[in-house]
Steps between C-alpha positions, in 0.01 A plus 500: 500500500596157369766443239398357165747246356698637205430867576741758634449656841195729503559871553301734721293764323703795370507732199789294363305175528201650320721638221681165464175307472345739249812492279390141430149613406479592130279804455371695204645849458284810488567872501264720698471865393318807626487869426698711746523871579852515350434256217417132469624241750532125479664188635551133418271267694486124540222512759215547252196282571148464367255560787146493362319439170184687607590778516832449322765584761871442555760570766870579521742590776713813519757596761429821687867592459483469120550816295163431329306473828423872556328524159335156535371593845297781339423356154136431413604278207798279417630319195585130515722362223584133442850481353619264229827307495638761256472766773772399749670839472170683554436290812851577625456873434180516703664293777815717521506772764566844356446396136330732251218253454299699245794638297632341181490219410173447697207543259176612663198725459242662722207262519152505651465698824841658433680175586833430326456198270811316383532395135565147371392312815312168500199660667409815690223620729397831647349450844324715758661472843241388757720434807853515636537241777792528746720187495825546694734731306274471193150586391281257309319700236160370392385635165197450278557459126360785287642428152780299343647316205606132517611473135881543517713237330763282661571292809509622860809616685563321830699584812678206663814452714563875507492557124274541199449190288267345245283191483663186369312247287 
């Protein structure tokens, strides 16, 4: 390894290095939901990615230690919600361990395929799960879009430097 002038000393691969690097990567904020045996489940995700246009598919990562994982590991369909900058508290609720994610003030309804659909988001999709790919302590979920609505108003919520933020003009 050769040093590059003006850069700090490189670090060997570690979970801390990966987290530090990705804190500098601004990402859109989504909430993933699914029906569960004891009620709906969900979590905040910044790993959402478009995978294919034909057929329309996306992916997201979920930790196998997450409270939502047992339901997601069995769910045939999931909800994907793109949050707006007005939804920082909603994002924080779905990111917080032990939170009552679907209690007040969270507004939601049962959508297609029994998937919980959040109200007032920028866009939402209901997707059919087609694969769960092992990836370290996570699973990458591949899902095919079934139905959705892209017509919500507002600007996207972002996650950067360990917090929720908005776009600047």
